[in-house]
């Protein structure tokens, strides 16, 4: 009986064949498995004294001009007001000591007025989560590289 080249290779190099199958399985998992995250919250805090510094004419950079979020990973914006005065974010008044949670369910670009921001407003860009397949595999690879 004549054996195929794969069968001959498996017989000659069983450890290499097992390792190859394990590597293919790991790649398949990385490309298709859901991404688990510890928290979906992207937390930003308005520090104590922000209003006083701005009223004194000082430059206060506590938020970036653009906040980037990703659906399924970091898709909830949390603003904490540690200042002594209320601040407005969009249509919401955040009292001192309070937090405001804003979950996003649609990928888009959002613009909000913000009294704590030096320009009076900021943009929130919500990007779609990585799709299963090559995009998710590449996302996991970049996350692994940037964490190292």
PDB file of N, CA and C in Angstrom, residues 43-54 60-63 79-85 87 96-97 116-117:
ATOM      1  N   UNK A  43     -11.707  55.314  31.508  1.00  0.00           N
ATOM      2  CA  UNK A  43     -11.987  56.247  32.601  1.00  0.00           C
ATOM      3  C   UNK A  43     -11.125  57.501  32.460  1.00  0.00           C
ATOM      4  N   UNK A  44     -11.781  58.653  32.548  1.00  0.00           N
ATOM      5  CA  UNK A  44     -11.108  59.955  32.550  1.00  0.00           C
ATOM      6  C   UNK A  44     -11.612  60.722  33.761  1.00  0.00           C
ATOM      7  N   UNK A  45     -10.690  61.392  34.454  1.00  0.00           N
ATOM      8  CA  UNK A  45     -11.068  62.130  35.657  1.00  0.00           C
ATOM      9  C   UNK A  45     -10.796  63.618  35.481  1.00  0.00           C
ATOM     10  N   UNK A  46     -11.757  64.415  35.917  1.00  0.00           N
ATOM     11  CA  UNK A  46     -11.583  65.868  35.976  1.00  0.00           C
ATOM     12  C   UNK A  46     -10.976  66.143  37.351  1.00  0.00           C
ATOM     13  N   UNK A  47      -9.700  66.517  37.425  1.00  0.00           N
ATOM     14  CA  UNK A  47      -9.053  66.657  38.729  1.00  0.00           C
ATOM     15  C   UNK A  47      -9.538  67.872  39.517  1.00  0.00           C
ATOM     16  N   UNK A  48      -9.346  67.794  40.801  1.00  0.00           N
ATOM     17  CA  UNK A  48      -9.699  68.885  41.712  1.00  0.00           C
ATOM     18  C   UNK A  48      -8.918  70.141  41.299  1.00  0.00           C
ATOM     19  N   UNK A  49      -9.599  71.268  41.257  1.00  0.00           N
ATOM     20  CA  UNK A  49      -8.962  72.535  40.919  1.00  0.00           C
ATOM     21  C   UNK A  49      -8.960  72.873  39.439  1.00  0.00           C
ATOM     22  N   UNK A  50      -9.569  72.042  38.618  1.00  0.00           N
ATOM     23  CA  UNK A  50      -9.581  72.295  37.171  1.00  0.00           C
ATOM     24  C   UNK A  50     -10.245  73.627  36.852  1.00  0.00           C
ATOM     25  N   UNK A  51     -11.412  73.870  37.422  1.00  0.00           N
ATOM     26  CA  UNK A  51     -12.133  75.111  37.142  1.00  0.00           C
ATOM     27  C   UNK A  51     -11.324  76.317  37.625  1.00  0.00           C
ATOM     28  N   UNK A  52     -10.734  76.224  38.810  1.00  0.00           N
ATOM     29  CA  UNK A  52      -9.957  77.346  39.359  1.00  0.00           C
ATOM     30  C   UNK A  52      -8.756  77.660  38.465  1.00  0.00           C
ATOM     31  N   UNK A  53      -8.085  76.644  37.970  1.00  0.00           N
ATOM     32  CA  UNK A  53      -6.936  76.867  37.081  1.00  0.00           C
ATOM     33  C   UNK A  53      -7.375  77.514  35.768  1.00  0.00           C
ATOM     34  N   UNK A  54      -8.497  77.043  35.221  1.00  0.00           N
ATOM     35  CA  UNK A  54      -8.989  77.634  33.966  1.00  0.00           C
ATOM     36  C   UNK A  54      -9.442  79.071  34.191  1.00  0.00           C
ATOM     37  N   UNK A  60      -5.107  74.034  30.976  1.00  0.00           N
ATOM     38  CA  UNK A  60      -5.396  72.774  31.659  1.00  0.00           C
ATOM     39  C   UNK A  60      -5.680  71.717  30.599  1.00  0.00           C
ATOM     40  N   UNK A  61      -4.777  70.767  30.457  1.00  0.00           N
ATOM     41  CA  UNK A  61      -4.964  69.669  29.502  1.00  0.00           C
ATOM     42  C   UNK A  61      -5.225  68.384  30.270  1.00  0.00           C
ATOM     43  N   UNK A  62      -6.498  68.059  30.464  1.00  0.00           N
ATOM     44  CA  UNK A  62      -6.823  66.825  31.173  1.00  0.00           C
ATOM     45  C   UNK A  62      -7.409  65.775  30.245  1.00  0.00           C
ATOM     46  N   UNK A  63      -7.979  66.206  29.133  1.00  0.00           N
ATOM     47  CA  UNK A  63      -8.543  65.284  28.146  1.00  0.00           C
ATOM     48  C   UNK A  63      -7.845  65.516  26.817  1.00  0.00           C
ATOM     49  N   UNK A  79     -16.599  59.375  32.944  1.00  0.00           N
ATOM     50  CA  UNK A  79     -16.027  60.652  33.378  1.00  0.00           C
ATOM     51  C   UNK A  79     -16.282  60.811  34.870  1.00  0.00           C
ATOM     52  N   UNK A  80     -15.215  61.066  35.621  1.00  0.00           N
ATOM     53  CA  UNK A  80     -15.327  61.274  37.067  1.00  0.00           C
ATOM     54  C   UNK A  80     -14.998  62.732  37.359  1.00  0.00           C
ATOM     55  N   UNK A  81     -15.871  63.393  38.096  1.00  0.00           N
ATOM     56  CA  UNK A  81     -15.658  64.795  38.438  1.00  0.00           C
ATOM     57  C   UNK A  81     -15.122  64.894  39.862  1.00  0.00           C
ATOM     58  N   UNK A  82     -13.806  65.098  39.992  1.00  0.00           N
ATOM     59  CA  UNK A  82     -13.184  65.289  41.297  1.00  0.00           C
ATOM     60  C   UNK A  82     -12.999  66.777  41.600  1.00  0.00           C
ATOM     61  N   UNK A  83     -13.505  67.647  40.726  1.00  0.00           N
ATOM     62  CA  UNK A  83     -13.402  69.094  40.911  1.00  0.00           C
ATOM     63  C   UNK A  83     -14.433  69.557  41.941  1.00  0.00           C
ATOM     64  N   UNK A  84     -14.308  70.828  42.363  1.00  0.00           N
ATOM     65  CA  UNK A  84     -15.239  71.385  43.352  1.00  0.00           C
ATOM     66  C   UNK A  84     -16.510  71.936  42.718  1.00  0.00           C
ATOM     67  N   UNK A  85     -16.543  72.048  41.397  1.00  0.00           N
ATOM     68  CA  UNK A  85     -17.697  72.633  40.706  1.00  0.00           C
ATOM     69  C   UNK A  85     -18.258  71.629  39.704  1.00  0.00           C
ATOM     70  N   UNK A  87     -19.447  70.157  36.108  1.00  0.00           N
ATOM     71  CA  UNK A  87     -18.970  70.293  34.735  1.00  0.00           C
ATOM     72  C   UNK A  87     -20.018  69.712  33.800  1.00  0.00           C
ATOM     73  N   UNK A  96     -19.907  67.629  41.420  1.00  0.00           N
ATOM     74  CA  UNK A  96     -18.662  67.240  42.089  1.00  0.00           C
ATOM     75  C   UNK A  96     -18.825  65.889  42.801  1.00  0.00           C
ATOM     76  N   UNK A  97     -17.846  65.026  42.621  1.00  0.00           N
ATOM     77  CA  UNK A  97     -17.882  63.710  43.256  1.00  0.00           C
ATOM     78  C   UNK A  97     -18.674  62.660  42.490  1.00  0.00           C
ATOM     79  N   UNK A 116     -14.758  71.081  30.915  1.00  0.00           N
ATOM     80  CA  UNK A 116     -13.439  70.797  31.485  1.00  0.00           C
ATOM     81  C   UNK A 116     -12.350  70.786  30.419  1.00  0.00           C
ATOM     82  N   UNK A 117     -12.739  70.784  29.156  1.00  0.00           N
ATOM     83  CA  UNK A 117     -11.758  70.723  28.069  1.00  0.00           C
ATOM     84  C   UNK A 117     -11.327  72.134  27.691  1.00  0.00           C
TER      85      UNK A 117
END
